[in-house]
Amino acid sequence: MMTGLVLESQSEVIHILPGRLRLRVPLLENKAFTNRLVELLTAETWIKKFRINTWATSVVIHYHQRENQDIIPQLQEILAEAGQKPSSLSSSPKLQEEEWSSLTLPLVAVSLAVTSRQLGLPFLRVGAIASLIAATLPVAQRAVNNIFREQKLNIDCLDLLAIVFSGLQGRLITPALMITLHELGDLIRDRTARATERQTAELLDTIGRYAWVEREGKLIQINSDCVIPEEIVIVYPGEQIPVDGVVLKGEATIDQQQLTGESMPIVAQTGTYVYASTLLRSGQIHISTEKVGYQTRAAASWELLQKAPVHDTRMANYAAKLADKLIIPSLTWAGLVWVTTRDPSRVASILTLDFVTGIRVSIPTAFLGALNHITRHGILVRSGRTLELLSEIDTFVFDKTGTLTRGEVVVVGIQTVAGRLSEHDLLQLAASAEQRITHPLAEAIAVFAQDQGIEILPRENWEYSVGLGMTATIAGKTVLIGSERFLKQQDIDLEGFSYSGEELSLIYVACDGQFQGVIQYADPLRPESSALITKLQQDWGISVHLLTGDNQERAMQVAHALNIPKTQVYAEAFPEQKAQIVRDLHRSGRTVAFVGDGLNDSVALAYADVSISFAHGSEVARETADVVLMNNNLNSILEAIAIARETRNLIDQNILLVVGPNLLALGLASTVGLNPLLATTIHNGTAIAAGLNSLRPLAQHQIENYVK
């Protein structure tokens, strides 16, 4: 695999495999460069398909393999040609002006048409005709492309006929207004396009870029993807494990939360299978390599993420679907009216009253208003399509660690043996023994002691047994703190101890050979989790599932606390298993939302109908998610669903508002006749009314804020 090869315009080959390569292309930030690059890549016959992510500034190309083919020079030529006009390709704050430029010609045509009608000056009319023709050309081009390339009729064909019939009668204002409204609707629709984060995490950042190996008797550091299978990799404290393999020597505490979501580290010993991307917290191990680079479990999850269904980043266009269904009936009806009446005015009126223009304007406006509204609630929603699906969700799947729980271990209590050390003294000895240890539980004990104002005593001799516990000398006393098994191995008598707590994990403490008590710890639920699950299940009738990489016991504890049915709990699931469960739910006919915050959740997030994460979640989870809770509060989910349902109701209102008057006008145009200008007034008037109705919730919100 080749990486790091620099091409034109500071572009770089991230990786290249037989038939597939990924490029980093900084100039993709520029719209003009991207459009030109798409044209050039499409024209190349050796390219099977490609995918451009402008916000990640990357291109994935799948190509036909041929003997003696060197694709790098060809790519250099393509990139050079795409960037041949540097002045127009530099990042510019005028990009928003470019977006609005499509309205320039239609607005000029409207202005000149109105002015020439009022003043009656011939040269103004000539200018109005010229500008109208120029504004019509893009519509005509799209119509022709659909007829000859797609071999089907679309709304552009209907628009073009209406413009032509109106124009042939000498009417200029009607077609100019029609084009303006259509362009405005398309512009608003583009403005609601999904905007992902600028940078996605690369695979080697995920699994660790480097590995320590022994070669020719020397310990050297190499790229992790250059490790040879069966080669011995040495991993030190604080490093990411760079390969999948079996531990040959050593013992270590490994944090797998990045991969599995499990909150507590595992103990890896000889024979334990370990995975790339996990973090070695303490100890040192030698690993016999089995899988490297794109063969690792972490890489498999990444590949699943790359292959996840990429939905249209433009919002769901109801109007286009409706237009496709109405084109043939509209043309047929207009043809019948022309045959029976020979009245071009009626034909123009019928083609003008297409029911679609108002919807094309009002629906994007409704979504744009809703997206602005929801952003004010601290919720980032990527697209109008996401809002549409949010209103239809009937199944929620939640990750556990860091989603329904806080994602961190905290001490919740202390229970001592009667007649021995007090809670204060037990905590003081435990915290003193665990000081400066990086294990999450040791850190939790230190934080709890600090909150209690406990003085930390000097630690004299100490020995840490990986996965078991700590032996330390504190103020002349021998302190043991660790698992029940650890204390029993040290011949500490636990007989007669009765634990009264429920659903909590324990760490045991002994002093000078005598058992003293336990420290209770847990990964507590978020404060809002219980109310959220109750609202979803009982009030809204939404099915809730728990999906976690944590063990079965902890998963069931959380499910019991939140009243999630046991049959809807999935534990010890790796990322690909999480994705499979989400896909199975979707295939069963459910509309599924998945909520997670970690790298291990990113694949499931990608395969859900709606994916939800947090601002403090992992970078990949944030980039993959359709909805990001910027205030990191689960209750925002309820607000998002409420706004989505309100938006859907608003769209239904707009459809009635547009279809009703236009249907009545269509009846009049077909029977007694209707002046095309009056038809345009009704047509455009309902579009404006629907557009204003779309902005109503946002206006109400602004008024409420002003009153407050």
mmCIF file of N, CA, C and O in Angstrom, residues 436-468:
data_model
loop_
_atom_site.group_PDB
_atom_site.id
_atom_site.type_symbol
_atom_site.label_atom_id
_atom_site.label_comp_id
_atom_site.label_asym_id
_atom_site.label_seq_id
_atom_site.Cartn_x
_atom_site.Cartn_y
_atom_site.Cartn_z
ATOM 1 N N ARG A 436 -1.792 8.532 42.067
ATOM 2 C CA ARG A 436 -1.003 8.611 40.835
ATOM 3 C C ARG A 436 -1.061 7.338 39.991
ATOM 4 O O ARG A 436 -0.203 7.104 39.148
ATOM 5 N N ILE A 437 -2.081 6.511 40.191
ATOM 6 C CA ILE A 437 -2.313 5.350 39.342
ATOM 7 C C ILE A 437 -3.326 5.753 38.273
ATOM 8 O O ILE A 437 -4.351 6.371 38.582
ATOM 9 N N THR A 438 -3.083 5.370 36.995
ATOM 10 C CA THR A 438 -3.911 5.863 35.891
ATOM 11 C C THR A 438 -5.142 5.010 35.624
ATOM 12 O O THR A 438 -5.911 5.308 34.724
ATOM 13 N N HIS A 439 -5.353 3.955 36.375
ATOM 14 C CA HIS A 439 -6.552 3.129 36.200
ATOM 15 C C HIS A 439 -7.793 3.982 36.502
ATOM 16 O O HIS A 439 -7.790 4.770 37.456
ATOM 17 N N PRO A 440 -8.872 3.849 35.709
ATOM 18 C CA PRO A 440 -10.077 4.670 35.934
ATOM 19 C C PRO A 440 -10.634 4.564 37.346
ATOM 20 O O PRO A 440 -11.112 5.561 37.897
ATOM 21 N N LEU A 441 -10.585 3.377 37.936
ATOM 22 C CA LEU A 441 -11.115 3.217 39.287
ATOM 23 C C LEU A 441 -10.240 3.931 40.303
ATOM 24 O O LEU A 441 -10.748 4.556 41.247
ATOM 25 N N ALA A 442 -8.918 3.853 40.126
ATOM 26 C CA ALA A 442 -8.010 4.571 41.024
ATOM 27 C C ALA A 442 -8.262 6.070 40.934
ATOM 28 O O ALA A 442 -8.271 6.782 41.957
ATOM 29 N N GLU A 443 -8.481 6.561 39.713
ATOM 30 C CA GLU A 443 -8.765 7.987 39.534
ATOM 31 C C GLU A 443 -10.092 8.360 40.188
ATOM 32 O O GLU A 443 -10.232 9.445 40.768
ATOM 33 N N ALA A 444 -11.094 7.463 40.108
ATOM 34 C CA ALA A 444 -12.391 7.733 40.732
ATOM 35 C C ALA A 444 -12.267 7.808 42.252
ATOM 36 O O ALA A 444 -12.889 8.662 42.903
ATOM 37 N N ILE A 445 -11.466 6.920 42.832
ATOM 38 C CA ILE A 445 -11.251 6.948 44.292
ATOM 39 C C ILE A 445 -10.553 8.234 44.696
ATOM 40 O O ILE A 445 -10.910 8.865 45.702
ATOM 41 N N ALA A 446 -9.566 8.670 43.908
ATOM 42 C CA ALA A 446 -8.847 9.910 44.210
ATOM 43 C C ALA A 446 -9.787 11.113 44.166
ATOM 44 O O ALA A 446 -9.737 11.990 45.040
ATOM 45 N N VAL A 447 -10.666 11.149 43.159
ATOM 46 C CA VAL A 447 -11.621 12.261 43.040
ATOM 47 C C VAL A 447 -12.594 12.255 44.212
ATOM 48 O O VAL A 447 -12.894 13.311 44.800
ATOM 49 N N PHE A 448 -13.088 11.081 44.575
ATOM 50 C CA PHE A 448 -14.036 10.976 45.687
ATOM 51 C C PHE A 448 -13.391 11.423 46.991
ATOM 52 O O PHE A 448 -14.011 12.145 47.803
ATOM 53 N N ALA A 449 -12.144 11.017 47.224
ATOM 54 C CA ALA A 449 -11.431 11.415 48.446
ATOM 55 C C ALA A 449 -11.212 12.923 48.484
ATOM 56 O O ALA A 449 -11.361 13.567 49.529
ATOM 57 N N GLN A 450 -10.880 13.483 47.317
ATOM 58 C CA GLN A 450 -10.679 14.937 47.245
ATOM 59 C C GLN A 450 -11.977 15.679 47.557
ATOM 60 O O GLN A 450 -11.966 16.679 48.292
ATOM 61 N N ASP A 451 -13.097 15.183 47.029
ATOM 62 C CA ASP A 451 -14.390 15.808 47.306
ATOM 63 C C ASP A 451 -14.751 15.727 48.786
ATOM 64 O O ASP A 451 -15.457 16.603 49.308
ATOM 65 N N GLN A 452 -14.277 14.674 49.459
ATOM 66 C CA GLN A 452 -14.561 14.498 50.888
ATOM 67 C C GLN A 452 -13.568 15.237 51.771
ATOM 68 O O GLN A 452 -13.683 15.198 53.000
ATOM 69 N N GLY A 453 -12.598 15.902 51.141
ATOM 70 C CA GLY A 453 -11.590 16.629 51.918
ATOM 71 C C GLY A 453 -10.618 15.713 52.640
ATOM 72 O O GLY A 453 -10.051 16.082 53.682
ATOM 73 N N ILE A 454 -10.374 14.520 52.092
ATOM 74 C CA ILE A 454 -9.486 13.544 52.722
ATOM 75 C C ILE A 454 -8.028 13.906 52.444
ATOM 76 O O ILE A 454 -7.651 14.190 51.307
ATOM 77 N N GLU A 455 -7.198 13.857 53.479
ATOM 78 C CA GLU A 455 -5.769 14.101 53.321
ATOM 79 C C GLU A 455 -5.096 12.830 52.786
ATOM 80 O O GLU A 455 -5.279 11.740 53.331
ATOM 81 N N ILE A 456 -4.320 12.980 51.715
ATOM 82 C CA ILE A 456 -3.611 11.847 51.119
ATOM 83 C C ILE A 456 -2.270 11.677 51.837
ATOM 84 O O ILE A 456 -1.446 12.601 51.883
ATOM 85 N N LEU A 457 -2.061 10.475 52.402
ATOM 86 C CA LEU A 457 -0.836 10.180 53.143
ATOM 87 C C LEU A 457 0.265 9.716 52.194
ATOM 88 O O LEU A 457 -0.025 9.181 51.115
ATOM 89 N N PRO A 458 1.524 9.882 52.580
ATOM 90 C CA PRO A 458 2.629 9.416 51.729
ATOM 91 C C PRO A 458 2.558 7.901 51.526
ATOM 92 O O PRO A 458 2.223 7.158 52.445
ATOM 93 N N ARG A 459 2.869 7.485 50.322
ATOM 94 C CA ARG A 459 2.909 6.053 50.017
ATOM 95 C C ARG A 459 4.363 5.600 50.013
ATOM 96 O O ARG A 459 5.202 6.161 49.317
ATOM 97 N N GLU A 460 4.626 4.567 50.807
ATOM 98 C CA GLU A 460 6.002 4.071 50.896
ATOM 99 C C GLU A 460 6.196 2.967 49.846
ATOM 100 O O GLU A 460 6.026 3.215 48.662
ATOM 101 N N ASN A 461 6.515 1.784 50.238
ATOM 102 C CA ASN A 461 6.667 0.702 49.266
ATOM 103 C C ASN A 461 5.309 0.343 48.664
ATOM 104 O O ASN A 461 4.293 0.346 49.354
ATOM 105 N N TRP A 462 5.287 0.018 47.350
ATOM 106 C CA TRP A 462 4.034 -0.386 46.726
ATOM 107 C C TRP A 462 4.287 -1.301 45.536
ATOM 108 O O TRP A 462 5.354 -1.269 44.927
ATOM 109 N N GLU A 463 3.323 -2.129 45.247
ATOM 110 C CA GLU A 463 3.408 -3.065 44.131
ATOM 111 C C GLU A 463 2.024 -3.220 43.519
ATOM 112 O O GLU A 463 1.049 -3.504 44.227
ATOM 113 N N TYR A 464 1.964 -3.021 42.201
ATOM 114 C CA TYR A 464 0.680 -3.108 41.499
ATOM 115 C C TYR A 464 0.619 -4.413 40.730
ATOM 116 O O TYR A 464 1.474 -4.688 39.890
ATOM 117 N N SER A 465 -0.379 -5.222 41.001
ATOM 118 C CA SER A 465 -0.608 -6.471 40.282
ATOM 119 C C SER A 465 -1.675 -6.218 39.229
ATOM 120 O O SER A 465 -2.843 -5.962 39.569
ATOM 121 N N VAL A 466 -1.286 -6.259 37.954
ATOM 122 C CA VAL A 466 -2.187 -5.900 36.865
ATOM 123 C C VAL A 466 -3.444 -6.761 36.908
ATOM 124 O O VAL A 466 -3.385 -7.991 36.939
ATOM 125 N N GLY A 467 -4.583 -6.093 36.920
ATOM 126 C CA GLY A 467 -5.861 -6.783 36.893
ATOM 127 C C GLY A 467 -6.322 -7.319 38.226
ATOM 128 O O GLY A 467 -7.422 -7.871 38.322
ATOM 129 N N LEU A 468 -5.510 -7.155 39.248
ATOM 130 C CA LEU A 468 -5.881 -7.682 40.570
ATOM 131 C C LEU A 468 -6.006 -6.579 41.602
ATOM 132 O O LEU A 468 -7.074 -6.369 42.174
#
